[in-house]
GROMACS .gro file of C-alpha atoms in nm:
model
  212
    1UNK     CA    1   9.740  11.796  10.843
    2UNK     CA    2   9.780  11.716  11.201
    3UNK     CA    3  10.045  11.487  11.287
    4UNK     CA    4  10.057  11.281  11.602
    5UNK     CA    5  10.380  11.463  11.729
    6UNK     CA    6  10.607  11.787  11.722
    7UNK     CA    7  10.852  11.805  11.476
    8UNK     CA    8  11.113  11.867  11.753
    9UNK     CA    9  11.104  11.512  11.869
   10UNK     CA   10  11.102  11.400  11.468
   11UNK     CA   11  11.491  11.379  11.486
   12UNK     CA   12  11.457  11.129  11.761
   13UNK     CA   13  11.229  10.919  11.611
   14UNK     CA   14  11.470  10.892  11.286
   15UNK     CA   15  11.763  10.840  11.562
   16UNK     CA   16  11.533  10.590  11.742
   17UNK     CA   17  11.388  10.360  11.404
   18UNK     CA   18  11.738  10.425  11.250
   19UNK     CA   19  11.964  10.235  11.507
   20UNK     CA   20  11.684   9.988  11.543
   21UNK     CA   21  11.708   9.867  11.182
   22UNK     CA   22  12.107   9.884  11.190
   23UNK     CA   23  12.126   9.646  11.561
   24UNK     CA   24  11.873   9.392  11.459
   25UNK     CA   25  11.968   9.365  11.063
   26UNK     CA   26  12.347   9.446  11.030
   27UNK     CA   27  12.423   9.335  11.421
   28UNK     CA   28  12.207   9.085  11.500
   29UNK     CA   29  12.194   8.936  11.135
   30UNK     CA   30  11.777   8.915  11.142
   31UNK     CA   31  11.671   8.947  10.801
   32UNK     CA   32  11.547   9.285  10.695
   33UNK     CA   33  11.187   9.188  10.536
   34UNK     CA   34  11.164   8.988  10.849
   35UNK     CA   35  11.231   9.259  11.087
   36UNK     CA   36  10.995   9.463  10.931
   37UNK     CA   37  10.685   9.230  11.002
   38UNK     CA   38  10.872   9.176  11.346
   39UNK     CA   39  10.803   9.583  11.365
   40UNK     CA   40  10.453   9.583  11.234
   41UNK     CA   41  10.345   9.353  11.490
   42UNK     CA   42  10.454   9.463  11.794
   43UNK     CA   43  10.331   9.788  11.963
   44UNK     CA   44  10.631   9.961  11.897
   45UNK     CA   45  10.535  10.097  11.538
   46UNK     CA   46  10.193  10.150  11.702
   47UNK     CA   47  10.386  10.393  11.976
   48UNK     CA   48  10.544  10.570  11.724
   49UNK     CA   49  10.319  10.680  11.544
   50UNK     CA   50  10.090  10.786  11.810
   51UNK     CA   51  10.412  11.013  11.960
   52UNK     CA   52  10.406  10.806  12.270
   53UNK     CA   53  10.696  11.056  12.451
   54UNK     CA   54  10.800  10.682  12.619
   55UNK     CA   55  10.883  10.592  12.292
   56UNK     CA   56  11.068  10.846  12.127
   57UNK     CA   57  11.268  10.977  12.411
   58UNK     CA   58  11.240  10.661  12.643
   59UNK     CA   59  11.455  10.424  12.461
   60UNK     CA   60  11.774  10.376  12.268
   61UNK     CA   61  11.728  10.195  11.923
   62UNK     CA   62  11.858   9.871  12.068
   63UNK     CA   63  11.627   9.873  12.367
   64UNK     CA   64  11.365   9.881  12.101
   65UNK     CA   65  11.479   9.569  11.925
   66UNK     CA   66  11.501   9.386  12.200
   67UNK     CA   67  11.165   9.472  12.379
   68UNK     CA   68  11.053   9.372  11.997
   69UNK     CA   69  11.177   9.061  11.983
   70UNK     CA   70  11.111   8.933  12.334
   71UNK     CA   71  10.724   9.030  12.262
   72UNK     CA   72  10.686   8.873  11.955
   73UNK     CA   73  10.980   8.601  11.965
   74UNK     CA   74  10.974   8.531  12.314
   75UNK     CA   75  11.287   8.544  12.282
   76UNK     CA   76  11.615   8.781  12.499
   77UNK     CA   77  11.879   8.904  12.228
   78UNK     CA   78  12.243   8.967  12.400
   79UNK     CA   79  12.386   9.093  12.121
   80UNK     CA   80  12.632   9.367  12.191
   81UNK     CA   81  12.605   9.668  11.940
   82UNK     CA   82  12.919   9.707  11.710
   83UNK     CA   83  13.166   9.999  11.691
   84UNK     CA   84  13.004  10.241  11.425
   85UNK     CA   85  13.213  10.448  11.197
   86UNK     CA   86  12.931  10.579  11.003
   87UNK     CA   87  12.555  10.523  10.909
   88UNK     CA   88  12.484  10.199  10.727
   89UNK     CA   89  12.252  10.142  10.450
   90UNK     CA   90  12.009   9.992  10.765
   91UNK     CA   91  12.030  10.268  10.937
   92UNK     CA   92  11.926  10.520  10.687
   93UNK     CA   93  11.581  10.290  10.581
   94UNK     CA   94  11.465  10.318  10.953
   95UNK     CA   95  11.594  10.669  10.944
   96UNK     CA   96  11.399  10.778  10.602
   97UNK     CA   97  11.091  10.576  10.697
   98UNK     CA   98  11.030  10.720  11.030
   99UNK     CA   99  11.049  11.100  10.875
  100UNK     CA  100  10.818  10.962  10.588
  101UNK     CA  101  10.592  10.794  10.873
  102UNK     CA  102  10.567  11.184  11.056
  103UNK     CA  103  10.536  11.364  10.727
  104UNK     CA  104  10.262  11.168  10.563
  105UNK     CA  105  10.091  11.046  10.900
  106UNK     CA  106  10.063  10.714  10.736
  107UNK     CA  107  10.048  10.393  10.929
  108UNK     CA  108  10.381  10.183  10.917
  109UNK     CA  109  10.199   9.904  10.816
  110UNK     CA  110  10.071  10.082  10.479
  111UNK     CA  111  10.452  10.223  10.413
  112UNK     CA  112  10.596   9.863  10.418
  113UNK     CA  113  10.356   9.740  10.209
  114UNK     CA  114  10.389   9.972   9.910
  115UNK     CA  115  10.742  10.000   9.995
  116UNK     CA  116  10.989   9.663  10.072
  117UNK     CA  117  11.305   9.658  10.273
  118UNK     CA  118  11.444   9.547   9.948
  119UNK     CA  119  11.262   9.842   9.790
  120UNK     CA  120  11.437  10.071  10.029
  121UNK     CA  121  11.776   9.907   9.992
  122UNK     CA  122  11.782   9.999   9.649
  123UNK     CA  123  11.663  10.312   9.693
  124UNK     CA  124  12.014  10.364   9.929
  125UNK     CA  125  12.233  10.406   9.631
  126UNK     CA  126  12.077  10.740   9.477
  127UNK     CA  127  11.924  10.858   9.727
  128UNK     CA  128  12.119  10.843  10.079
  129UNK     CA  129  12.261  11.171  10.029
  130UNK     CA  130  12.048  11.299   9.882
  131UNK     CA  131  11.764  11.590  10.062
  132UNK     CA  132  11.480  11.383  10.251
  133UNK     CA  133  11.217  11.572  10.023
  134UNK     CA  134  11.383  11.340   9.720
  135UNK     CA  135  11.271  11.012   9.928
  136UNK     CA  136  10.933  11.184  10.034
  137UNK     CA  137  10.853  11.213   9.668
  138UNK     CA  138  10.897  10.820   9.545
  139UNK     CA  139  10.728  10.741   9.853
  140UNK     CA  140  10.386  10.932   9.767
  141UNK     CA  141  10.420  10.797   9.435
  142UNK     CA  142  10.447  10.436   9.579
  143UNK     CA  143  10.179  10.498   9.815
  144UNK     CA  144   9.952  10.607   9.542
  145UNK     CA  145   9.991  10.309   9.336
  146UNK     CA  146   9.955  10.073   9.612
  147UNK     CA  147   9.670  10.274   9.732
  148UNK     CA  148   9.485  10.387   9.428
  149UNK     CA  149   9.169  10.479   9.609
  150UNK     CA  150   9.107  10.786   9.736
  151UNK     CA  151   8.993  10.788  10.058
  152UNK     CA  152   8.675  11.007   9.942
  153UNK     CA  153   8.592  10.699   9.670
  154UNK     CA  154   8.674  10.437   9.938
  155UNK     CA  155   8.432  10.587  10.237
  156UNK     CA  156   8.212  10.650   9.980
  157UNK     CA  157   8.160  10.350   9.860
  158UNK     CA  158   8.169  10.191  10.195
  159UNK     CA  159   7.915  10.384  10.283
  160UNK     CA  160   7.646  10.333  10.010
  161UNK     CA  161   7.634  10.602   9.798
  162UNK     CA  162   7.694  10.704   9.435
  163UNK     CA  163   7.817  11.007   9.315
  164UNK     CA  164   7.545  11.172   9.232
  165UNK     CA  165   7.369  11.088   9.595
  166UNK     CA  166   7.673  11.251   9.792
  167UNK     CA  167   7.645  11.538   9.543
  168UNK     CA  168   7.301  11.615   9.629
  169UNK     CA  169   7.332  11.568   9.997
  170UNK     CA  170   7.659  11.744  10.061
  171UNK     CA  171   7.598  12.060   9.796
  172UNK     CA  172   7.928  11.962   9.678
  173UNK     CA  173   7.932  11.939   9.303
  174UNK     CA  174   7.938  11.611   9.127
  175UNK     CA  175   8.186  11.765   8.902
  176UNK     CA  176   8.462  11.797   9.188
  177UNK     CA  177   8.367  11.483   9.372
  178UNK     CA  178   8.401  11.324   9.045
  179UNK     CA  179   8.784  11.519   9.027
  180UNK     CA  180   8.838  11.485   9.394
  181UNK     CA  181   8.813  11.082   9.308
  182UNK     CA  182   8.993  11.088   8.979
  183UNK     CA  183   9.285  11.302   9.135
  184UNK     CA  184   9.260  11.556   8.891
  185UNK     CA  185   9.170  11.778   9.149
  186UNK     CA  186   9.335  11.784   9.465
  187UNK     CA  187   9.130  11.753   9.778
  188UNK     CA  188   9.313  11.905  10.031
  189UNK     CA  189   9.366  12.247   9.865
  190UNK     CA  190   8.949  12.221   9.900
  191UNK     CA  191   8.747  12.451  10.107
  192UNK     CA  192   8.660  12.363  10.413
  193UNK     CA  193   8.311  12.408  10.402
  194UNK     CA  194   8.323  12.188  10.113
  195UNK     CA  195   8.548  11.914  10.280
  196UNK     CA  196   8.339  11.940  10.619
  197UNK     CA  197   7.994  11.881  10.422
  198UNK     CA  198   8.157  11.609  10.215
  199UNK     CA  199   8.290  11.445  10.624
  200UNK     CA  200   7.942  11.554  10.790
  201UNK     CA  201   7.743  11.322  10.524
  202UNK     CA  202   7.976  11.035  10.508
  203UNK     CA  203   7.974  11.007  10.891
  204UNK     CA  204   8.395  11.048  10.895
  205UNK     CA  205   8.603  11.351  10.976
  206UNK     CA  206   8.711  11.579  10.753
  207UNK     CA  207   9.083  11.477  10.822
  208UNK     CA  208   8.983  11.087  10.719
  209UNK     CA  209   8.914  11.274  10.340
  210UNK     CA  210   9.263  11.413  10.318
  211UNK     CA  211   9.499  11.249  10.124
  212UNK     CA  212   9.889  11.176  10.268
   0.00000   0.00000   0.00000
């Protein structure tokens, strides 16, 4: 899977998203489902996941906020940040989201719709101290319930053809595409000749197949 950025500037993208959720929710008192569509619709979640170095290394956490809400609010926050002792429960959402946003190369948008802010407060409890790999695991499962397409069935289907027509075209057996969509068979431990016919007749690439 290629992600959009090195994992040596993941750290500051958890730093970055972290103290963004902590200023605007715990600071500045904006509600946390509401900060999240805030997020969504600015560029900023945009940047991030496209590695934009101006980004991830540009800007504090707070700078972010506020660039956020003037763009979408119209509106200048003045709200100095408070004397921290220790990570809050905001902090660690942005923080565990923005590692889950690298690892899975998902769009924000699709992780905060399978996933709430209330979802992740929850989550805080068990999990907080727990290894990242524990949160990256609820989160596929999530993802995959949201999402219960795979992306072979979906651009199949956009695309116009059955099973058995992509089977005969590609050389790939009906068999696996039938397993690929059913998820008893996992399509990216696949070949890549078989992944690259299946991409070459549906028009897409073969990393638009993969699942995250």
């Amino acid at each position: 899977m290629t992600r959009a950025y090195q994992e040596i500037y993941l750290n500051k993208a958890q730093l970055l998203l972290g103290d963004a959720f902590d200023y605007a929710v715990h600071t500045c008192g904006i509600p946390g489902n509401d900060f999240v569509k805030l997020f969504i619709a600015s560029s900023v979640s945009k940047r991030m996941e496209n590695g934009e170095s101006a980004c991830l290394a540009g800007k504090s956490g707070i700078e972010i906020v506020r660039e956020i809400v003037e763009k979408t609010k119209g509106q200048e926050l003045q709200i100095e940040p408070k004397e921290q002792f220790g990570r809050s429960r905001e902090y660690w959402i942005g923080w565990a989201v923005a590692y889950y946003q690298w690892h899975s190369c998902r769009k924000y948008s699709e992780i905060f719709k399978a996933l709430s802010f209330d979802d992740l407060q929850k989550m805080y409890d068990t999990l907080h101290e727990a290894d990242i790999t524990k949160f990256v695991d609820i989160a596929d499962l999530r993802l995959k319930e949201y999402f219960p397409e795979t992306n072979l069935k979906r651009i199949r289907t956009a695309y116009g053809f059955t099973q058995a027509e992509l089977s005969r075209t590609s050389g790939v057996s009906l068999r696996s595409i039938q397993m690929y969509e059913q998820r008893n068979k996992n399509i990216n431990k696949a070949s890549v000749d078989a992944v690259y016919s299946l991409a070459r007749v549906l028009g897409c690439t073969m990393e638009d197949l993969i699942e995250r």
